Tab-separated table of C-alpha atoms and ligand atoms in Angstrom:
chain	number	residue	atom	x	y	z
A	1	MET	CA	-3.906	14.273	-16.582
A	2	LYS	CA	-3.891	17.549	-17.053
A	3	LEU	CA	-6.457	20.263	-15.674
A	4	SER	CA	-5.840	22.858	-18.034
A	5	GLN	CA	-7.885	20.357	-19.872
A	6	SER	CA	-9.983	19.305	-17.742
A	7	PHE	CA	-13.148	20.297	-19.309
A	8	VAL	CA	-14.188	19.625	-14.989
A	9	LYS	CA	-14.247	22.046	-12.693
A	10	THR	CA	-14.344	21.768	-8.492
A	11	VAL	CA	-17.229	23.782	-7.366
A	12	LYS	CA	-17.896	25.176	-4.172
A	13	THR	CA	-20.903	24.351	-3.855
A	14	THR	CA	-23.569	21.353	-4.263
A	15	PRO	CA	-26.894	20.912	-4.922
A	16	GLY	CA	-29.865	21.882	-1.641
A	17	ASP	CA	-31.174	18.627	-1.560
A	18	GLU	CA	-27.516	16.108	-1.045
A	19	VAL	CA	-27.261	15.546	2.254
A	20	SER	CA	-24.592	12.815	2.275
A	21	GLU	CA	-21.205	13.508	3.322
A	22	SER	CA	-20.318	11.572	0.002
A	23	ALA	CA	-22.190	12.845	-2.325
A	24	LYS	CA	-21.797	16.700	-1.589
A	25	LEU	CA	-17.615	15.476	-1.882
A	26	LEU	CA	-18.193	13.641	-4.776
A	27	LEU	CA	-20.519	16.746	-6.615
A	28	ARG	CA	-18.043	18.779	-5.461
A	29	ALA	CA	-14.366	17.308	-6.443
A	30	GLY	CA	-15.372	16.806	-9.869
A	31	TYR	CA	-16.200	12.983	-9.509
A	32	ILE	CA	-19.950	13.327	-10.487
A	33	TYR	CA	-23.381	14.940	-12.477
A	34	LYS	CA	-26.743	14.927	-10.937
A	35	GLU	CA	-28.876	14.387	-13.462
A	36	MET	CA	-31.789	13.964	-11.380
A	37	ALA	CA	-32.780	12.820	-8.025
A	38	GLY	CA	-31.218	8.762	-8.228
A	39	VAL	CA	-29.640	9.405	-11.486
A	40	TYR	CA	-25.804	10.794	-11.385
A	41	ASP	CA	-23.677	10.940	-14.714
A	42	PHE	CA	-20.004	9.109	-13.407
A	43	LEU	CA	-17.096	12.578	-15.512
A	44	PRO	CA	-14.261	11.138	-15.777
A	45	LEU	CA	-13.011	10.841	-12.744
A	46	GLY	CA	-15.436	9.661	-11.233
A	47	MET	CA	-15.465	6.947	-13.881
A	48	ARG	CA	-11.717	6.180	-13.317
A	49	THR	CA	-12.163	4.735	-9.562
A	50	LEU	CA	-15.501	2.843	-10.710
A	51	ASP	CA	-13.603	0.972	-13.211
A	52	LYS	CA	-11.170	1.077	-10.547
A	53	ILE	CA	-13.766	-0.738	-7.754
A	54	ILE	CA	-14.675	-2.751	-10.753
A	55	GLN	CA	-10.991	-3.880	-11.626
A	56	VAL	CA	-10.737	-5.345	-8.554
A	57	ILE	CA	-13.660	-6.972	-8.326
A	58	ARG	CA	-12.993	-8.908	-11.088
A	59	GLU	CA	-9.395	-9.675	-10.342
A	60	GLU	CA	-11.258	-11.521	-7.291
A	61	ILE	CA	-13.844	-13.357	-8.920
A	62	ASN	CA	-12.028	-14.591	-11.417
A	63	ALA	CA	-9.565	-15.840	-9.571
A	64	ILE	CA	-12.635	-17.954	-8.490
A	65	GLY	CA	-13.509	-19.439	-12.093
A	66	GLY	CA	-16.153	-17.096	-12.592
A	67	GLN	CA	-16.647	-16.283	-16.306
A	68	GLU	CA	-17.358	-12.726	-16.728
A	69	MET	CA	-19.947	-11.647	-19.554
A	70	ARG	CA	-22.979	-9.000	-20.053
A	71	MET	CA	-26.395	-10.370	-20.460
A	72	THR	CA	-28.491	-7.338	-21.867
A	73	THR	CA	-30.411	-4.822	-20.396
A	74	LEU	CA	-33.993	-4.884	-22.218
A	75	GLN	CA	-35.826	-8.456	-20.681
A	76	PRO	CA	-37.842	-9.880	-22.739
A	77	LYS	CA	-41.828	-10.534	-20.120
A	78	ASP	CA	-41.767	-14.307	-20.902
A	79	ASN	CA	-38.987	-15.755	-18.663
A	80	TRP	CA	-40.696	-12.672	-16.220
A	81	VAL	CA	-44.184	-13.818	-16.087
A	82	ALA	CA	-42.389	-18.140	-16.357
A	83	SER	CA	-40.717	-17.909	-12.804
A	84	GLY	CA	-43.772	-14.729	-11.320
A	85	ARG	CA	-41.601	-11.937	-10.837
A	86	TRP	CA	-43.455	-9.606	-14.144
A	87	ASP	CA	-45.990	-8.538	-11.773
A	88	ASP	CA	-45.634	-4.733	-10.101
A	89	ASP	CA	-46.915	-6.718	-6.710
A	90	VAL	CA	-44.134	-9.401	-6.793
A	91	MET	CA	-41.319	-6.879	-7.975
A	92	ASP	CA	-42.434	-3.064	-7.447
A	93	VAL	CA	-39.351	-1.143	-8.634
A	94	TRP	CA	-40.068	-2.035	-12.436
A	95	PHE	CA	-39.217	0.355	-14.844
A	96	LYS	CA	-41.310	-1.040	-17.864
A	97	THR	CA	-42.667	0.175	-21.708
A	98	LYS	CA	-44.021	-1.232	-24.346
A	99	LEU	CA	-42.228	-1.816	-28.264
A	100	ASN	CA	-44.007	0.234	-30.481
A	101	ALA	CA	-43.464	-3.364	-32.427
A	102	GLY	CA	-46.158	-5.086	-29.559
A	103	GLY	CA	-45.556	-6.574	-26.590
A	104	GLU	CA	-43.793	-5.145	-23.568
A	105	LEU	CA	-40.034	-5.599	-22.240
A	106	GLY	CA	-38.119	-4.692	-18.698
A	107	LEU	CA	-35.291	-2.087	-17.828
A	108	GLY	CA	-33.454	-4.941	-15.940
A	109	CYS	CA	-33.219	-4.877	-12.648
A	110	THR	CA	-31.520	-8.129	-11.726
A	111	HIS	CA	-30.838	-10.772	-14.065
A	112	GLU	CA	-31.483	-14.594	-12.447
A	113	GLU	CA	-34.523	-15.494	-15.000
A	114	ALA	CA	-31.878	-13.661	-17.760
A	115	PHE	CA	-29.137	-16.089	-16.684
A	116	THR	CA	-31.118	-19.352	-16.384
A	117	HIS	CA	-33.091	-19.107	-19.473
A	118	LEU	CA	-29.709	-18.695	-20.997
A	119	MET	CA	-28.047	-21.354	-19.355
A	120	LYS	CA	-31.141	-24.226	-20.747
A	121	THR	CA	-28.859	-23.484	-24.315
A	122	TYR	CA	-25.799	-24.659	-22.494
A	123	ILE	CA	-25.880	-26.638	-19.619
A	124	SER	CA	-27.397	-30.342	-20.596
A	125	SER	CA	-24.992	-33.451	-18.433
A	126	TYR	CA	-23.372	-32.631	-15.709
A	127	LYS	CA	-20.042	-32.393	-17.424
A	128	ASP	CA	-21.590	-29.168	-18.129
A	129	LEU	CA	-21.007	-28.422	-14.831
A	130	PRO	CA	-20.701	-26.248	-12.058
A	131	VAL	CA	-20.901	-23.090	-14.697
A	132	TYR	CA	-20.232	-19.673	-13.108
A	133	ALA	CA	-20.867	-16.869	-14.924
A	134	TYR	CA	-21.113	-12.976	-13.762
A	135	GLN	CA	-21.881	-9.579	-15.349
A	136	PHE	CA	-21.280	-6.078	-14.472
A	137	GLN	CA	-23.808	-4.059	-15.396
A	138	THR	CA	-26.158	-0.914	-15.514
A	139	LYS	CA	-28.962	-2.288	-13.362
A	140	PHE	CA	-32.176	-0.056	-13.430
A	141	ARG	CA	-34.092	0.098	-10.449
A	142	ASN	CA	-37.396	2.716	-10.115
A	143	GLU	CA	-36.883	2.644	-5.732
A	144	LEU	CA	-39.320	4.996	-3.863
A	145	ARG	CA	-36.893	6.904	-2.119
A	146	ALA	CA	-33.231	7.777	-3.835
A	147	LYS	CA	-30.667	7.963	-0.982
A	148	SER	CA	-27.050	9.497	0.087
A	149	GLY	CA	-25.433	10.090	-3.486
A	150	ILE	CA	-24.700	6.978	-5.410
A	151	MET	CA	-25.466	4.907	-2.744
A	152	ARG	CA	-29.042	4.102	-3.029
A	153	THR	CA	-29.874	5.183	-6.893
A	154	ARG	CA	-32.447	3.829	-9.719
A	155	GLU	CA	-29.621	3.385	-12.201
A	156	PHE	CA	-26.393	1.741	-10.976
A	157	MET	CA	-24.033	-0.799	-11.910
A	158	MET	CA	-23.674	-4.311	-9.935
A	159	LYS	CA	-21.725	-6.972	-10.094
A	160	ASP	CA	-23.975	-9.912	-10.041
A	161	LEU	CA	-22.608	-13.684	-10.121
A	162	TYR	CA	-24.923	-16.297	-10.510
A	163	SER	CA	-23.557	-20.130	-9.712
A	164	PHE	CA	-25.540	-23.474	-10.843
A	165	SER	CA	-24.194	-26.711	-9.338
A	166	LYS	CA	-24.813	-30.099	-9.846
A	167	ASN	CA	-26.364	-30.589	-6.228
A	168	ARG	CA	-26.433	-28.339	-2.486
A	169	GLU	CA	-23.030	-29.485	-1.815
A	170	GLU	CA	-21.309	-28.828	-4.469
A	171	HIS	CA	-23.376	-25.921	-3.957
A	172	GLU	CA	-22.059	-24.561	-0.246
A	173	GLU	CA	-18.097	-25.151	-2.115
A	174	PHE	CA	-18.551	-22.570	-4.083
A	175	TYR	CA	-20.254	-20.191	-1.259
A	176	GLU	CA	-18.170	-20.031	1.486
A	177	LYS	CA	-15.833	-19.488	-2.070
A	178	CYS	CA	-16.837	-16.951	-2.538
A	179	ALA	CA	-17.292	-15.330	0.849
A	180	ALA	CA	-14.542	-16.112	1.218
A	181	THR	CA	-13.209	-14.350	-1.678
A	182	TYR	CA	-15.564	-10.971	-0.957
A	183	LYS	CA	-13.499	-10.491	1.947
A	184	LYS	CA	-10.219	-9.969	0.449
A	185	ILE	CA	-12.539	-7.648	-1.986
A	186	PHE	CA	-13.134	-5.225	0.775
A	187	ASP	CA	-10.162	-5.693	1.998
A	188	ARG	CA	-8.587	-4.866	-0.909
A	189	LEU	CA	-11.046	-1.540	-0.925
A	190	GLY	CA	-9.691	-0.608	1.709
A	191	ILE	CA	-13.049	-1.086	4.007
A	192	GLY	CA	-12.764	-4.628	4.979
A	193	ASN	CA	-12.441	-3.739	8.834
A	194	ASP	CA	-15.461	-2.571	9.476
A	195	THR	CA	-17.459	-5.195	6.859
A	196	PHE	CA	-18.771	-8.259	8.327
A	197	ARG	CA	-20.556	-11.449	6.727
A	198	THR	CA	-24.073	-10.693	8.429
A	199	PHE	CA	-27.256	-13.157	8.717
A	200	ALA	CA	-30.130	-11.854	7.081
A	201	SER	CA	-32.875	-13.537	6.050
A	202	GLY	CA	-32.667	-16.197	2.896
A	203	GLY	CA	-35.548	-17.466	1.327
A	204	SER	CA	-37.242	-20.884	0.911
A	205	PHE	CA	-33.606	-22.669	0.244
A	206	SER	CA	-31.453	-21.744	3.285
A	207	LYS	CA	-33.009	-20.407	6.242
A	208	PHE	CA	-30.110	-16.764	5.901
A	209	SER	CA	-28.893	-15.053	3.280
A	210	ASP	CA	-25.935	-13.666	3.998
A	211	GLU	CA	-24.589	-9.939	3.569
A	212	PHE	CA	-21.108	-8.236	3.321
A	213	GLN	CA	-22.365	-4.665	5.606
A	214	THR	CA	-19.948	-2.055	5.794
A	215	ILE	CA	-20.531	0.293	9.178
A	216	CYS	CA	-21.541	3.065	8.387
A	217	GLU	CA	-23.869	6.496	9.644
A	218	VAL	CA	-25.782	6.629	6.568
A	219	GLY	CA	-26.588	3.018	5.696
A	220	GLU	CA	-29.784	2.397	5.781
A	221	ASP	CA	-29.873	-0.849	8.079
A	222	ILE	CA	-29.165	-1.716	11.830
A	223	ILE	CA	-26.328	-4.743	12.473
A	224	TYR	CA	-25.414	-6.444	16.081
A	225	LEU	CA	-22.127	-7.863	15.692
A	226	ASP	CA	-19.470	-9.398	17.619
A	227	ARG	CA	-16.504	-7.744	17.126
A	228	GLU	CA	-14.520	-10.136	18.102
A	229	LYS	CA	-15.660	-13.258	15.651
A	230	GLY	CA	-16.266	-10.832	12.819
A	231	ILE	CA	-20.282	-11.503	12.102
A	232	ALA	CA	-23.317	-9.383	12.291
A	233	ILE	CA	-26.597	-10.435	12.299
A	234	ASN	CA	-29.518	-7.690	10.161
A	235	GLU	CA	-32.003	-6.693	12.461
A	236	GLU	CA	-34.753	-8.832	10.556
A	237	VAL	CA	-33.581	-11.709	11.297
A	238	TYR	CA	-32.099	-10.162	14.562
A	239	ASN	CA	-34.293	-12.550	18.237
A	240	ASP	CA	-32.987	-14.439	20.819
A	241	GLU	CA	-33.154	-17.726	18.986
A	242	VAL	CA	-31.675	-16.817	15.771
A	243	ILE	CA	-28.533	-16.003	18.656
A	244	ALA	CA	-28.091	-18.807	20.300
A	245	GLU	CA	-28.589	-20.824	16.912
A	246	LEU	CA	-24.955	-18.857	15.415
A	247	GLY	CA	-23.516	-19.737	19.408
A	248	LEU	CA	-23.469	-14.978	20.345
A	249	ASP	CA	-22.961	-13.888	22.655
A	250	LYS	CA	-26.212	-11.261	23.290
A	251	SER	CA	-23.904	-8.685	25.891
A	252	LYS	CA	-21.493	-9.518	23.312
A	253	LEU	CA	-23.463	-7.815	20.272
A	254	GLU	CA	-22.706	-4.081	18.871
A	255	GLN	CA	-25.687	-2.212	17.412
A	256	HIS	CA	-24.362	-0.365	14.052
A	257	LYS	CA	-26.095	1.330	11.689
A	258	ALA	CA	-24.725	-0.558	8.489
A	259	ALA	CA	-24.578	-0.359	4.400
A	260	GLU	CA	-24.922	-3.321	2.751
A	261	VAL	CA	-22.249	-3.277	-0.415
A	262	GLY	CA	-22.470	-7.233	-1.399
A	263	ASN	CA	-24.612	-10.166	-0.682
A	264	ILE	CA	-24.916	-13.819	-1.003
A	265	PHE	CA	-28.157	-16.266	-1.458
A	266	THR	CA	-28.618	-20.026	-2.126
A	267	LEU	CA	-31.771	-20.089	-4.473
A	268	GLY	CA	-32.157	-24.348	-4.846
A	269	PHE	CA	-34.331	-24.771	-7.999
A	270	LYS	CA	-35.838	-21.276	-7.792
A	271	TYR	CA	-35.506	-20.211	-11.138
A	272	SER	CA	-34.434	-23.691	-12.199
A	273	ASP	CA	-37.974	-24.847	-11.423
A	274	ALA	CA	-39.486	-22.421	-12.998
A	275	LEU	CA	-37.631	-21.955	-15.868
A	276	ASP	CA	-37.137	-26.031	-17.028
A	277	LEU	CA	-33.407	-25.849	-16.491
A	278	THR	CA	-31.977	-29.864	-15.683
A	279	TYR	CA	-29.148	-32.133	-16.876
A	280	ASN	CA	-28.445	-36.117	-16.808
A	281	ASP	CA	-26.797	-37.275	-14.529
A	282	ALA	CA	-23.950	-39.879	-14.598
A	283	ASP	CA	-26.993	-42.731	-14.208
A	284	GLY	CA	-29.503	-40.437	-17.724
A	285	LYS	CA	-31.610	-39.206	-14.577
A	286	ARG	CA	-32.766	-35.873	-15.355
A	287	GLN	CA	-31.897	-33.148	-12.598
A	288	LYS	CA	-32.259	-29.571	-11.642
A	289	VAL	CA	-29.860	-27.396	-11.651
A	290	PHE	CA	-29.104	-26.191	-7.819
A	291	MET	CA	-28.477	-22.644	-8.242
A	292	GLY	CA	-26.909	-18.991	-5.887
A	293	SER	CA	-26.280	-15.455	-7.002
A	294	TYR	CA	-23.818	-13.440	-5.344
A	295	GLY	CA	-23.962	-9.506	-5.817
A	296	ILE	CA	-21.527	-6.384	-4.611
A	297	GLY	CA	-22.602	-2.719	-6.168
A	298	PRO	CA	-18.918	-1.230	-7.027
A	299	SER	CA	-21.396	2.304	-7.207
A	300	ARG	CA	-22.276	2.318	-3.739
A	301	VAL	CA	-19.104	0.694	-2.252
A	302	MET	CA	-17.857	3.556	-3.736
A	303	GLY	CA	-19.844	5.602	-2.317
A	304	VAL	CA	-19.963	4.433	1.060
A	305	ILE	CA	-15.489	4.623	0.965
A	306	ALA	CA	-16.076	8.333	0.024
A	307	GLU	CA	-18.322	8.875	2.877
A	308	LYS	CA	-16.292	6.338	5.457
A	309	LEU	CA	-13.277	7.730	4.730
A	310	SER	CA	-13.350	11.167	4.030
A	311	ASP	CA	-12.369	14.616	6.561
A	312	LYS	CA	-12.984	17.811	6.866
A	313	ASP	CA	-11.040	18.895	3.254
A	314	GLY	CA	-12.211	16.559	1.134
A	315	LEU	CA	-11.989	12.867	-0.004
A	316	VAL	CA	-9.116	10.209	0.339
A	317	TRP	CA	-9.303	7.443	-1.665
A	318	PRO	CA	-7.235	4.000	-1.044
A	319	GLU	CA	-4.362	4.031	-3.353
A	320	GLU	CA	-5.803	0.792	-5.353
A	321	ILE	CA	-8.570	3.298	-6.315
A	322	ALA	CA	-8.121	6.198	-6.452
A	323	PRO	CA	-8.024	8.657	-10.090
A	324	TYR	CA	-4.493	9.089	-9.671
A	325	LYS	CA	-1.729	8.281	-7.138
A	326	TYR	CA	0.057	11.781	-7.816
A	327	TYR	CA	-1.291	15.118	-8.283
A	328	VAL	CA	1.435	17.252	-9.057
A	329	ILE	CA	2.366	21.045	-8.837
A	330	GLY	CA	5.193	22.908	-10.158
A	331	ILE	CA	5.285	26.230	-8.367
A	332	GLY	CA	7.543	28.743	-10.867
A	333	GLU	CA	10.202	28.365	-13.979
A	334	GLN	CA	11.807	25.350	-13.561
A	335	GLY	CA	8.938	23.456	-11.233
A	336	GLU	CA	6.629	23.948	-14.590
A	337	LYS	CA	8.725	22.254	-16.195
A	338	ILE	CA	10.062	19.408	-14.062
A	339	ALA	CA	6.508	18.706	-13.103
A	340	ASN	CA	5.520	18.430	-16.966
A	341	GLU	CA	8.412	15.743	-17.460
A	342	LEU	CA	6.959	14.420	-14.529
A	343	HIS	CA	3.746	13.643	-15.937
A	344	GLU	CA	4.619	13.082	-19.620
A	345	ALA	CA	6.798	10.463	-17.828
A	346	ASP	CA	3.475	8.423	-16.177
A	347	PRO	CA	0.540	10.600	-17.409
A	348	GLU	CA	-1.818	7.470	-16.556
A	349	ASN	CA	-0.947	8.307	-12.680
A	350	VAL	CA	0.052	11.896	-12.783
A	351	ILE	CA	-2.530	14.446	-12.215
A	352	LEU	CA	-0.714	17.559	-13.911
A	353	ASP	CA	-2.037	20.794	-11.650
A	354	ASP	CA	-1.419	23.347	-14.557
A	355	ARG	CA	-3.965	26.175	-14.477
A	356	LYS	CA	-2.723	29.626	-15.426
A	357	ASN	CA	-6.234	31.080	-13.806
A	358	ALA	CA	-5.474	28.820	-9.991
A	359	ARG	CA	-3.796	30.281	-7.229
A	360	ASN	CA	-1.175	27.955	-5.215
A	361	GLY	CA	-3.754	27.550	-2.810
A	362	GLU	CA	-6.815	26.660	-4.477
A	363	LYS	CA	-3.762	23.760	-6.055
A	364	PHE	CA	-3.633	22.597	-2.411
A	365	ALA	CA	-7.562	22.833	-1.151
A	366	ASP	CA	-8.657	21.188	-4.036
A	367	ALA	CA	-5.207	18.447	-4.073
A	368	ASP	CA	-6.929	17.505	-0.954
A	369	LEU	CA	-10.245	17.340	-2.069
A	370	MET	CA	-9.807	14.987	-5.172
A	371	GLY	CA	-7.921	12.305	-2.362
A	372	ILE	CA	-5.274	12.040	-5.034
A	373	PRO	CA	-3.532	9.699	-2.042
A	374	TYR	CA	0.217	11.845	-2.983
A	375	ARG	CA	0.450	15.113	-3.416
A	376	VAL	CA	3.525	15.999	-5.419
A	377	VAL	CA	5.174	20.372	-5.040
A	378	ILE	CA	8.296	21.482	-6.747
A	379	SER	CA	8.662	25.239	-6.011
A	380	ASP	CA	12.379	26.746	-6.002
A	381	LYS	CA	12.799	26.448	-1.575
A	382	THR	CA	12.407	22.939	-3.097
A	383	LEU	CA	14.598	22.935	-5.918
A	384	ALA	CA	17.568	24.666	-3.847
A	385	GLU	CA	18.628	21.055	-2.164
A	386	ASN	CA	17.733	19.487	-6.237
A	387	LYS	CA	13.806	18.000	-4.392
A	388	LEU	CA	10.691	17.720	-4.562
A	389	GLU	CA	7.506	18.080	-1.806
A	390	LEU	CA	5.012	14.521	-1.482
A	391	LYS	CA	2.604	14.884	0.924
A	392	THR	CA	0.339	11.443	1.465
A	393	ARG	CA	-3.105	12.560	1.812
A	394	ALA	CA	-4.582	10.055	4.280
A	395	THR	CA	-1.855	11.053	6.954
A	396	GLY	CA	-0.610	14.643	6.205
A	397	GLU	CA	2.787	13.716	6.790
A	398	THR	CA	5.329	15.328	4.024
A	399	GLU	CA	8.907	14.246	3.020
A	400	LEU	CA	11.463	15.664	0.486
A	401	LEU	CA	12.848	13.573	-1.739
A	402	THR	CA	15.201	14.304	-4.780
A	403	ILE	CA	13.349	14.853	-8.232
A	404	GLU	CA	15.846	10.567	-9.268
A	405	GLU	CA	14.177	9.477	-6.206
A	406	PHE	CA	10.460	10.191	-7.258
A	407	LYS	CA	11.241	9.265	-10.724
A	408	ASN	CA	11.669	5.904	-9.399
A	409	LYS	CA	8.371	5.653	-8.466
A	410	LEU	CA	6.666	6.087	-11.448
A	411	SER	CA	5.953	3.304	-13.555
B	501	LIG	P1	-30.820	-2.685	-0.672
B	501	LIG	O1	-31.538	-3.560	0.259
B	501	LIG	O2	-30.005	-2.134	-0.229
B	501	LIG	O3	-31.893	-3.058	-0.962
B	501	LIG	P2	-30.898	-5.147	-1.938
B	501	LIG	O4	-31.088	-6.213	-1.588
B	501	LIG	O5	-31.976	-4.818	-3.353
B	501	LIG	O6	-30.080	-3.832	-1.790
B	501	LIG	P3	-29.631	-6.336	-4.280
B	501	LIG	O7	-30.908	-6.412	-5.400
B	501	LIG	O8	-28.712	-7.447	-3.648
B	501	LIG	O9	-29.526	-5.711	-3.200
B	501	LIG	O10	-28.261	-6.104	-5.137
B	501	LIG	C1	-26.645	-6.100	-5.140
B	501	LIG	C2	-25.969	-4.943	-4.756
B	501	LIG	O11	-26.560	-4.164	-5.567
B	501	LIG	C3	-26.317	-5.042	-3.182
B	501	LIG	O12	-25.703	-5.288	-2.672
B	501	LIG	C4	-25.757	-3.059	-3.447
B	501	LIG	O13	-24.805	-3.223	-2.809
B	501	LIG	C5	-26.266	-2.826	-4.695
B	501	LIG	N1	-27.974	-1.997	-4.830
B	501	LIG	C6	-28.608	-2.731	-4.769
B	501	LIG	N2	-29.783	-1.451	-4.867
B	501	LIG	C7	-29.329	-0.613	-5.558
B	501	LIG	C8	-29.624	0.518	-5.379
B	501	LIG	N3	-31.146	1.666	-5.574
B	501	LIG	N4	-27.967	1.785	-6.155
B	501	LIG	C9	-26.886	1.190	-5.892
B	501	LIG	N5	-26.734	0.367	-5.468
B	501	LIG	C10	-27.684	-1.331	-4.804
B	502	LIG	MG1	-33.578	-3.274	-2.811
């Protein structure tokens, strides 16, 4: 990416109604653009980071047998009537509309009904099970309050996986596998140390659900954390009985504000009952499919990471999800020439700040604001030793490398 050709520019001020640090920084650094409250565009840098977060999730979910697909956003009314969730009193976040040709439809806010209905075509025998199907998809929710930039929006990205198992035992095996995979995902995304499996309210088929909560000042939940055991209880189910049931010691629990980045639910027969999803077991007897659902919000995760890992100078992305790895600035004729070469050598990893109308100080500030992991400066001063300066964004440490040494780092 060459900054001289980028239509997006960093800005100094942000809309007055943005209060969270992550929203301000993402807007200033040119990652997102605000259409209206709770609705944001992802600009080129923002889209790259979101896509990288998605890719980490994809790799880990594929590794446990997830099959990726994509469902439609337009949702037929019938499936939702069958499950009892079409009514606005039951599901208060619906965006619905009328078809010109007659009839109603909704914009998908979640996809239990859609996946269950679809699987009726593909699941008929015990030999067809288990199935783990998932998608990355834009969800629409008429949230009463949009909050904290991309952390709670009315249009957002969700990874939703649905498991279809023969029985509870088979379900629970995958459930635990997925919980372990979530841990891996949040580790890779750089928030593993502050993200905890949290007991939260369940449903008709399990006493609890599992949330993955990241400690975060602008989070909307309160959790009680046993740091040693690495598990927490959501305020909504926090009481003496639950503490005892989980074998925790009340005096050791820390209270924190947290943001829910993912969750896992045992759905049991709730949707297979409603939509009549069954299979024939080995004895030819009809059985109901046992289901679970597994969500992560990649766009909320991006907001949480921006919120937690930023500093006074701007964003600080972990390497794996930074839009680019190196921010290269050439100073002076020779420096600019080498900077160009470095960009050409690896345009996928290098942002070249070749703006003619920006002073060096502005370039340094923008490198920090954008949170690119490494800033590379090539100037007459460094070239006197045939070297360049490499600064690590997260630590502020600098080192001098020869041009050759640095080129070897590029792919
Ligand atoms: P919350 O309690 O925060 O409203 P939820 O219980 O509605 O979340 P799910 O419906 O299970 O969450 O969605 C799965 C994941 O999608 C959540 O864990 C979260 O990461 C993300 N998510 C949910 N609502 C939003 C939203 N309005 N904006 C951005 N991400 C969201
Ligand atoms: Mg919600």
